[in-house]
Coordinates of C-alpha atoms and ligand atoms in Angstrom, one line a residue:
G1 CA 170.1 114.2 178.6
G2 CA 173.8 113.1 178.8
R3 CA 173.2 109.5 177.9
W4 CA 171.4 110.4 174.6
G5 CA 174.0 113.0 173.8
K6 CA 176.8 110.4 174.1
A7 CA 174.9 107.8 172.2
E8 CA 174.2 110.3 169.5
A9 CA 177.8 111.2 169.3
V10 CA 178.8 107.5 168.8
V11 CA 176.3 107.2 166.0
R12 CA 177.4 110.4 164.3
E13 CA 181.1 109.4 164.5
L14 CA 180.2 106.0 163.0
E15 CA 178.3 107.6 160.2
E16 CA 181.2 109.9 159.4
R17 CA 183.8 107.1 159.5
C18 CA 181.7 104.8 157.4
S19 CA 180.8 107.4 154.8
T20 CA 181.3 106.4 151.2
P21 CA 180.7 109.3 148.9
A22 CA 181.0 108.5 145.2
G23 CA 184.5 110.1 145.0
K24 CA 185.7 107.7 147.6
L25 CA 184.1 104.7 145.9
R26 CA 185.8 105.7 142.6
Q27 CA 189.2 105.7 144.5
V28 CA 188.3 102.2 145.8
A29 CA 187.4 101.0 142.3
D30 CA 190.6 102.4 140.9
A31 CA 192.6 100.8 143.6
M32 CA 190.8 97.5 142.8
T33 CA 191.8 97.8 139.1
V34 CA 195.4 98.6 140.0
E35 CA 195.6 95.5 142.3
M36 CA 194.0 93.4 139.6
H37 CA 196.8 94.3 137.2
A38 CA 199.4 93.7 139.9
G39 CA 197.9 90.3 140.8
L40 CA 197.9 89.3 137.1
A41 CA 201.4 90.5 136.6
S42 CA 203.2 88.2 139.0
E43 CA 202.5 85.5 141.7
G44 CA 202.3 87.3 145.0
G45 CA 202.3 90.7 143.2
S46 CA 199.2 91.8 145.1
K47 CA 196.9 91.2 148.0
L48 CA 194.5 90.1 145.2
K49 CA 195.6 86.6 144.3
M50 CA 193.9 86.7 140.8
L51 CA 194.0 82.9 140.7
I52 CA 194.1 81.2 137.3
S53 CA 191.1 78.8 137.3
Y54 CA 192.1 76.6 134.3
V55 CA 188.6 77.3 133.0
D56 CA 189.2 78.6 129.5
N57 CA 185.8 77.6 128.2
L58 CA 182.5 78.3 129.8
P59 CA 179.4 76.1 129.2
T60 CA 178.0 76.1 125.7
G61 CA 174.8 74.2 126.2
D62 CA 176.1 71.0 124.6
E63 CA 176.9 69.4 127.9
N64 CA 175.4 66.0 128.2
G65 CA 175.0 63.2 130.8
L66 CA 174.6 62.7 134.6
F67 CA 176.9 64.8 136.8
Y68 CA 177.2 65.5 140.4
A69 CA 178.2 68.7 142.2
L70 CA 179.3 69.3 145.8
D71 CA 179.5 72.8 147.2
L72 CA 181.5 73.4 150.3
G73 CA 181.8 77.1 151.2
G74 CA 180.2 78.2 154.4
T75 CA 178.2 76.8 157.1
N76 CA 176.3 74.4 154.9
F77 CA 177.3 72.2 152.1
R78 CA 175.1 71.1 149.2
V79 CA 175.2 68.1 147.0
M80 CA 173.3 67.9 143.8
R81 CA 172.9 65.7 140.7
V82 CA 171.9 67.0 137.3
Q83 CA 170.9 65.2 134.2
L84 CA 172.0 67.3 131.2
G85 CA 170.5 66.8 127.8
G86 CA 172.5 69.0 125.5
K87 CA 171.1 71.9 123.5
E88 CA 167.7 70.3 123.2
G89 CA 167.2 68.7 126.6
R90 CA 169.1 71.3 128.7
V91 CA 168.8 70.5 132.4
A92 CA 166.4 67.6 132.2
K93 CA 166.3 66.9 135.9
Q94 CA 168.1 68.0 139.1
E95 CA 168.0 67.1 142.7
F96 CA 169.7 68.7 145.8
A97 CA 170.4 68.0 149.4
E98 CA 171.8 70.5 151.9
V99 CA 173.6 69.5 155.1
S100 CA 174.9 71.8 157.8
I101 CA 178.4 71.3 158.8
P102 CA 178.8 70.4 162.5
P103 CA 180.8 73.4 163.9
H104 CA 183.4 71.2 165.5
L105 CA 184.4 69.9 162.1
M106 CA 185.3 73.5 160.9
T107 CA 188.2 73.6 163.3
G108 CA 189.0 69.9 163.6
T109 CA 191.1 67.7 161.3
S110 CA 191.2 67.4 157.5
H111 CA 190.4 63.7 157.7
E112 CA 187.3 64.2 159.8
L113 CA 185.9 67.0 157.6
F114 CA 186.4 65.1 154.3
D115 CA 185.1 61.9 155.8
F116 CA 181.9 63.7 156.8
I117 CA 181.5 65.2 153.4
A118 CA 182.2 62.0 151.5
A119 CA 179.8 60.1 153.8
E120 CA 177.0 62.6 153.1
L121 CA 177.8 62.5 149.4
A122 CA 177.6 58.7 149.4
K123 CA 174.2 58.8 151.2
F124 CA 173.0 61.2 148.5
V125 CA 174.3 59.0 145.6
A126 CA 172.5 56.1 147.1
T127 CA 169.2 57.9 146.6
E128 CA 169.7 58.3 142.8
G129 CA 166.5 57.3 141.2
E130 CA 164.3 57.7 138.1
G131 CA 165.3 60.3 135.6
F132 CA 169.0 60.0 136.1
H133 CA 171.0 57.8 133.8
L134 CA 174.7 57.0 133.9
S135 CA 176.0 55.7 130.6
H136 CA 176.9 52.0 130.8
G137 CA 180.3 51.3 132.2
R138 CA 181.0 54.9 133.2
Q139 CA 182.3 56.2 136.5
R140 CA 180.2 58.9 138.1
E141 CA 181.8 62.4 137.8
L142 CA 181.7 65.4 140.1
G143 CA 182.3 69.1 140.0
F144 CA 183.7 70.1 143.4
T145 CA 182.9 73.7 144.4
F146 CA 185.4 74.5 147.1
S147 CA 185.1 78.2 148.1
F148 CA 188.3 78.9 149.8
P149 CA 191.5 80.2 148.1
V150 CA 193.1 77.4 146.2
R151 CA 196.2 77.5 144.0
Q152 CA 195.0 75.4 141.0
T153 CA 197.4 73.1 139.4
S154 CA 194.9 71.9 136.7
I155 CA 191.2 72.0 136.2
S156 CA 190.8 69.1 138.6
S157 CA 193.5 69.7 141.3
G158 CA 194.7 72.5 143.5
T159 CA 196.2 73.1 146.9
L160 CA 194.6 75.1 149.7
I161 CA 196.3 78.4 150.3
K162 CA 194.4 79.2 153.5
W163 CA 191.0 78.8 155.2
T164 CA 188.6 81.8 155.6
K165 CA 185.1 82.3 156.9
G166 CA 185.5 80.6 160.3
F167 CA 187.2 77.5 159.0
S168 CA 190.6 76.7 160.5
I169 CA 192.1 73.2 159.9
D170 CA 195.8 73.4 159.8
D171 CA 196.5 70.1 158.2
T172 CA 194.6 70.9 155.0
V173 CA 196.6 73.9 154.2
G174 CA 199.1 73.1 151.3
E175 CA 197.3 69.9 150.5
D176 CA 195.5 69.0 147.3
V177 CA 191.8 69.2 148.2
V178 CA 190.8 67.0 145.4
A179 CA 193.2 64.3 146.6
E180 CA 191.7 64.7 150.1
L181 CA 188.2 64.3 148.9
T182 CA 189.1 61.4 146.6
K183 CA 190.8 59.5 149.4
A184 CA 187.7 60.1 151.7
M185 CA 185.4 58.9 148.9
E186 CA 187.5 55.7 148.6
R187 CA 187.3 55.2 152.4
Q188 CA 183.5 55.4 151.9
G189 CA 183.6 52.9 149.0
L190 CA 182.2 55.6 146.7
D191 CA 183.4 55.3 143.1
M192 CA 183.4 58.8 141.8
R193 CA 185.9 61.0 140.0
V194 CA 186.4 64.7 140.6
S195 CA 186.5 66.2 137.1
A196 CA 186.5 69.9 138.0
L197 CA 187.6 71.8 141.0
V198 CA 186.1 75.3 141.1
N199 CA 185.0 77.8 143.6
D200 CA 181.6 79.4 144.0
T201 CA 182.5 82.4 141.8
I202 CA 183.6 80.2 139.0
G203 CA 180.6 77.9 139.4
T204 CA 178.3 80.9 139.4
L205 CA 180.0 82.3 136.3
A206 CA 179.6 79.0 134.5
G207 CA 176.0 78.5 135.6
G208 CA 175.2 82.1 134.6
R209 CA 176.8 81.7 131.2
Y210 CA 174.8 78.5 130.5
T211 CA 171.5 80.6 130.8
D212 CA 172.8 83.9 129.4
K213 CA 175.7 84.4 127.0
D214 CA 176.3 87.9 128.2
V215 CA 177.4 86.8 131.7
V216 CA 181.1 87.7 132.1
V217 CA 181.4 88.4 135.8
A218 CA 180.2 86.6 138.9
V219 CA 180.1 88.0 142.4
I220 CA 179.4 86.2 145.7
L221 CA 177.8 88.0 148.6
G222 CA 177.1 85.4 151.2
T223 CA 179.0 84.4 154.3
G224 CA 182.0 85.7 152.5
S225 CA 182.6 87.6 149.3
N226 CA 184.5 87.1 146.1
A227 CA 184.4 87.7 142.4
A228 CA 185.5 86.0 139.1
Y229 CA 185.5 87.3 135.6
V230 CA 186.6 86.4 132.1
E231 CA 190.1 87.8 131.3
R232 CA 191.9 87.8 127.9
A233 CA 194.6 85.2 128.3
H234 CA 197.4 87.4 126.8
A235 CA 196.6 90.0 129.5
I236 CA 197.8 87.6 132.2
P237 CA 201.6 88.1 132.3
K238 CA 202.1 85.5 135.1
W239 CA 200.5 82.8 132.9
H240 CA 203.4 80.9 131.2
G241 CA 201.3 78.0 129.9
L242 CA 200.0 77.6 126.4
L243 CA 197.5 80.3 125.3
P244 CA 194.1 78.6 125.4
K245 CA 192.3 78.3 122.0
S246 CA 189.5 80.5 123.3
G247 CA 192.0 83.2 124.1
E248 CA 190.3 83.5 127.5
M249 CA 190.9 82.5 131.0
V250 CA 188.5 82.8 134.0
I251 CA 190.2 84.5 136.9
N252 CA 189.1 83.9 140.5
M253 CA 190.0 87.2 142.1
E254 CA 189.8 86.3 145.7
W255 CA 188.7 89.9 146.2
G256 CA 187.8 89.3 149.8
N257 CA 191.5 89.9 150.6
F258 CA 191.5 93.3 148.9
R259 CA 192.6 96.2 151.0
S260 CA 193.4 99.8 150.3
S261 CA 194.0 103.0 152.3
H262 CA 190.8 104.3 150.7
L263 CA 188.6 101.7 152.6
P264 CA 186.7 103.4 155.4
L265 CA 187.8 101.4 158.4
T266 CA 186.6 102.1 161.9
E267 CA 187.8 101.1 165.3
Y268 CA 185.1 98.4 165.3
D269 CA 186.5 96.9 162.1
Q270 CA 190.0 97.0 163.5
A271 CA 189.0 95.2 166.7
M272 CA 186.9 92.6 164.9
D273 CA 189.8 91.9 162.6
T274 CA 192.3 91.6 165.4
E275 CA 190.1 89.2 167.3
S276 CA 189.3 87.1 164.2
L277 CA 190.8 83.8 163.1
N278 CA 192.6 85.5 160.3
P279 CA 193.8 88.9 161.5
G280 CA 195.0 91.3 158.8
E281 CA 193.4 89.2 156.1
Q282 CA 190.2 89.4 154.1
I283 CA 189.7 93.1 155.0
F284 CA 187.3 93.8 152.1
E285 CA 185.3 90.7 153.0
K286 CA 185.1 91.8 156.6
L287 CA 183.5 95.1 155.4
V288 CA 181.0 93.7 152.9
S289 CA 180.0 90.1 153.7
G290 CA 177.3 88.4 155.7
M291 CA 179.6 86.8 158.2
Y292 CA 180.6 90.1 159.6
L293 CA 178.0 92.9 159.2
G294 CA 176.0 91.8 162.3
D295 CA 179.1 91.6 164.4
I296 CA 180.1 95.2 163.5
V297 CA 176.6 96.3 164.6
R298 CA 177.0 94.4 167.9
R299 CA 180.3 96.1 168.5
V300 CA 178.8 99.5 168.0
L301 CA 176.0 98.7 170.4
L302 CA 178.4 97.4 173.0
R303 CA 180.4 100.6 172.9
M304 CA 177.1 102.6 173.3
A305 CA 176.2 100.4 176.2
E306 CA 179.6 100.9 177.9
E307 CA 180.0 104.6 177.2
A308 CA 176.5 105.9 177.0
A309 CA 174.6 103.5 179.2
F310 CA 172.5 103.0 176.1
F311 CA 170.7 100.0 177.5
G312 CA 170.6 101.2 181.1
D313 CA 173.1 101.1 184.0
T314 CA 174.5 97.7 183.3
V315 CA 176.0 96.4 180.0
P316 CA 173.8 93.5 178.8
P317 CA 176.2 90.5 179.1
K318 CA 175.2 88.8 175.9
L319 CA 176.3 91.9 173.9
R320 CA 179.9 90.8 174.7
I321 CA 179.6 87.5 172.9
P322 CA 181.3 87.6 169.4
F323 CA 178.9 86.8 166.5
V324 CA 175.8 86.3 168.7
F325 CA 174.1 88.9 166.7
R326 CA 174.0 87.6 163.1
T327 CA 173.4 89.4 159.8
P328 CA 170.0 87.7 159.2
D329 CA 168.9 89.2 162.6
M330 CA 170.3 92.6 161.6
S331 CA 168.4 92.5 158.3
A332 CA 165.2 91.4 160.0
M333 CA 165.5 94.5 162.3
H334 CA 166.5 96.7 159.5
H335 CA 163.4 95.8 157.5
D336 CA 161.0 96.2 160.4
H337 CA 158.4 98.7 159.2
S338 CA 156.0 98.2 162.1
P339 CA 155.1 101.5 163.9
D340 CA 156.5 100.4 167.2
L341 CA 159.4 98.4 165.7
K342 CA 158.2 95.2 167.2
I343 CA 160.7 93.0 165.4
V344 CA 163.6 95.1 166.7
G345 CA 162.2 94.8 170.2
N346 CA 161.8 91.0 169.9
K347 CA 165.3 90.5 168.5
L348 CA 166.9 92.6 171.2
K349 CA 165.0 90.5 173.8
N350 CA 165.5 87.1 172.3
I351 CA 169.1 87.4 171.1
L352 CA 170.7 89.9 173.4
G353 CA 168.4 89.6 176.5
I354 CA 167.6 93.3 176.3
T355 CA 164.1 94.2 177.4
N356 CA 161.9 97.3 177.6
T357 CA 163.6 99.3 174.8
S358 CA 162.1 102.6 173.9
L359 CA 161.0 103.5 170.4
K360 CA 163.9 106.0 170.2
T361 CA 166.4 103.3 171.1
R362 CA 165.0 101.0 168.5
K363 CA 165.2 103.7 165.9
T364 CA 168.8 104.4 166.7
I365 CA 169.6 100.7 166.2
I366 CA 168.0 100.8 162.8
E367 CA 170.1 103.8 162.0
I368 CA 173.3 101.8 162.9
C369 CA 172.1 98.9 160.7
D370 CA 171.6 101.4 157.9
I371 CA 175.1 102.8 158.2
V372 CA 176.9 99.5 158.3
A373 CA 174.8 97.8 155.6
A374 CA 175.0 100.8 153.3
R375 CA 178.8 101.0 153.7
G376 CA 179.1 97.3 152.8
A377 CA 176.8 97.4 149.8
R378 CA 178.4 100.6 148.4
L379 CA 181.9 99.1 148.7
A380 CA 180.7 95.9 147.0
A381 CA 179.4 98.1 144.2
A382 CA 182.7 99.9 144.0
G383 CA 184.4 96.5 143.7
I384 CA 182.1 95.5 140.8
Y385 CA 182.7 98.9 139.2
G386 CA 186.5 98.3 139.5
V387 CA 186.2 94.9 137.7
L388 CA 184.0 96.4 135.0
K389 CA 186.6 99.2 134.5
K390 CA 189.4 96.6 134.2
M391 CA 187.3 94.8 131.6
G392 CA 186.5 97.9 129.6
R393 CA 182.9 97.4 130.3
D394 CA 182.3 100.8 132.0
T395 CA 181.5 102.2 128.6
I396 CA 178.6 101.7 126.2
I397 CA 180.7 101.0 123.1
R398 CA 183.6 98.6 123.0
D399 CA 185.5 97.5 119.9
G400 CA 183.0 99.6 117.9
E401 CA 180.1 97.6 119.2
K402 CA 177.4 98.2 121.7
Q403 CA 178.0 95.9 124.5
K404 CA 175.8 94.3 127.2
T405 CA 177.3 93.1 130.4
V406 CA 175.6 90.7 132.8
V407 CA 177.0 90.2 136.3
A408 CA 175.7 87.0 138.0
V409 CA 175.4 87.5 141.7
D410 CA 174.7 84.8 144.3
G411 CA 174.8 84.5 148.0
G412 CA 172.4 84.7 150.9
L413 CA 173.3 88.2 151.8
Y414 CA 172.4 89.5 148.3
E415 CA 169.4 87.3 148.1
H416 CA 167.8 88.0 151.4
Y417 CA 169.0 91.4 152.6
T418 CA 166.7 93.7 150.5
F419 CA 168.1 97.0 151.7
Y420 CA 171.6 95.8 150.9
R421 CA 170.7 94.6 147.5
E422 CA 168.8 97.8 146.6
C423 CA 171.6 99.9 147.9
L424 CA 174.1 98.0 145.8
H425 CA 172.0 98.5 142.7
S426 CA 171.5 102.2 143.2
T427 CA 175.2 102.6 143.8
M428 CA 176.0 100.8 140.6
I429 CA 173.8 103.4 138.7
E430 CA 175.5 106.2 140.6
L431 CA 179.0 105.0 139.6
L432 CA 178.2 103.9 136.0
G433 CA 175.9 106.8 135.2
E434 CA 172.5 106.5 133.7
G435 CA 173.5 105.6 130.1
V436 CA 176.1 102.9 130.9
S437 CA 174.1 101.5 133.7
D438 CA 171.4 100.5 131.3
T439 CA 173.9 98.1 129.6
V440 CA 175.0 96.5 132.9
I441 CA 172.7 94.0 134.5
L442 CA 173.1 92.4 137.9
E443 CA 171.3 89.1 137.8
H444 CA 170.6 86.9 140.8
S445 CA 171.8 83.5 140.0
N446 CA 170.0 81.2 142.4
D447 CA 172.5 78.4 143.2
G448 CA 173.9 78.7 139.8
S449 CA 177.2 77.6 141.2
G450 CA 176.0 74.0 141.8
T451 CA 174.8 73.7 138.2
G452 CA 177.9 75.5 137.0
A453 CA 180.2 73.0 138.7
A454 CA 178.2 70.1 137.2
L455 CA 178.5 71.7 133.8
L456 CA 182.2 72.2 134.1
A457 CA 182.5 68.5 135.3
A458 CA 180.7 67.6 132.1
S459 CA 182.9 69.7 129.8
H460 CA 186.0 68.2 131.5
S461 CA 184.7 64.7 131.6
Q462 CA 187.2 61.9 131.2
Y463 CA 185.0 60.4 128.5
L464 CA 185.3 63.4 126.1
Ligands
ADP501 P1 177.6 80.5 151.9 O1 178.0 81.9 151.6 O2 177.9 80.1 153.2 O3 177.9 79.6 150.8 P2 174.9 81.5 151.4 O4 175.2 82.0 150.0 O5 173.6 80.8 151.6 O6 176.0 80.5 151.9 O7 174.9 82.7 152.3 C1 174.7 82.6 153.7 C2 174.9 83.9 154.3 O8 174.0 84.9 153.9 C3 174.8 83.9 155.8 O9 176.0 83.6 156.5 C4 174.3 85.3 156.2 O10 175.4 86.1 156.4 C5 173.6 85.8 154.9 N1 172.2 85.7 155.0 C6 171.4 84.6 155.0 N2 170.1 85.0 155.2 C7 170.1 86.3 155.4 C8 169.1 87.3 155.6 N3 167.8 87.0 155.8 N4 169.5 88.6 155.7 C9 170.8 88.9 155.6 N5 171.8 88.1 155.4 C10 171.4 86.8 155.3
MG502 MG1 178.0 79.5 148.8

């Protein structure tokens, strides 16, 4: 009937607008490499900030001692301690704690947020027990993983450029986040020094390198998305400092802010962007990352409810609430292999208050999840391919030698959304071709960023 016809038309239009044939992905990848060059050439030269991390040496395995790490990046933050034992002992012992950030602190004041973090950190430090040894007379040291765009001024200082991913605290912007944390730790009476300020991509790269010397790129696919890689220092025209001994510098791309006319944007993306906390920014992130995929699906369903009475004569009111439908719900529906799509039915009922859906309706919803997830995963693959091209790692032989490239990938989206992960993998093979793709390995780095930050704190310890 008419309803189905209209609903079908919305889905077909979505499919067409979201399509990402290999040719388009190659254009996206090429645009990514062009922007990488521009961002390295001059400050503000590109939407890609290509931030200099001040990390010019990745972990070697020699790191030794007790170090802490604190990871602030999304809805949770994690604290950890690790006892490093050098080449022989490696990671002798580690412990974690995870705390969810009360939502009101994400849009409150800087003081409140950092006080909360420092208080949780102090609680964690107080539980330090057997197996952890701080050398006599030493101050505890911390690697601070802060996953928002920061203009680094040294390995252990940097000012916040802007918040992303739902955080919005005006008085932190332009401030040194290490100074903010240090002051908050002092208010807590916690004696600890921040030895390294990194973000999750740099932490993941460092943690990845510690376990596998072929790791040269790190990608985050979680609440947000970003990438970091090892660049040749002399290929960074905007770097006016001394050339590091290693000849290398890790670059935090901040690729979430990438945009290009080749990106397949729909009216849903445009509306979501306009209504977001950061309109016009993080466009690539809004296409590929976990914070947004569910909301894109919700927007499509809302349009179908309004224009095709897809859920009956009235529009289910909950469908109008931004971000009620989250990416983990989307992936649960998408992976529903039961004959009557029971999980889809339950999610619709429990989250959106929509009951009595037909099998055909449920199947259509899965199709929408498929379109939105595949677009995101394929674009993420194009981004990685662009980075590999920039690095000269889209070929089997480089400098006369056969090369192997490992990309460390972390984030809840990549970890838990199986369809997304598999689509990303198959798209990498599609773009690289069979031969080269055998030399490129995507490796899931399970919370490597925590270990990585602790390792960087160790290699930048005040006692070295
Ligand atoms: P963060 O990026 O905030 O540091 P994570 O790496 O743990 O934290 O990623 C969390 C994000 O991963 C969530 O915001 C969500 O978008 C996504 N995610 C978590 N679980 C799932 C899931 N089961 N399916 C799909 N996406 C998920
Ligand atoms: Mg994270």
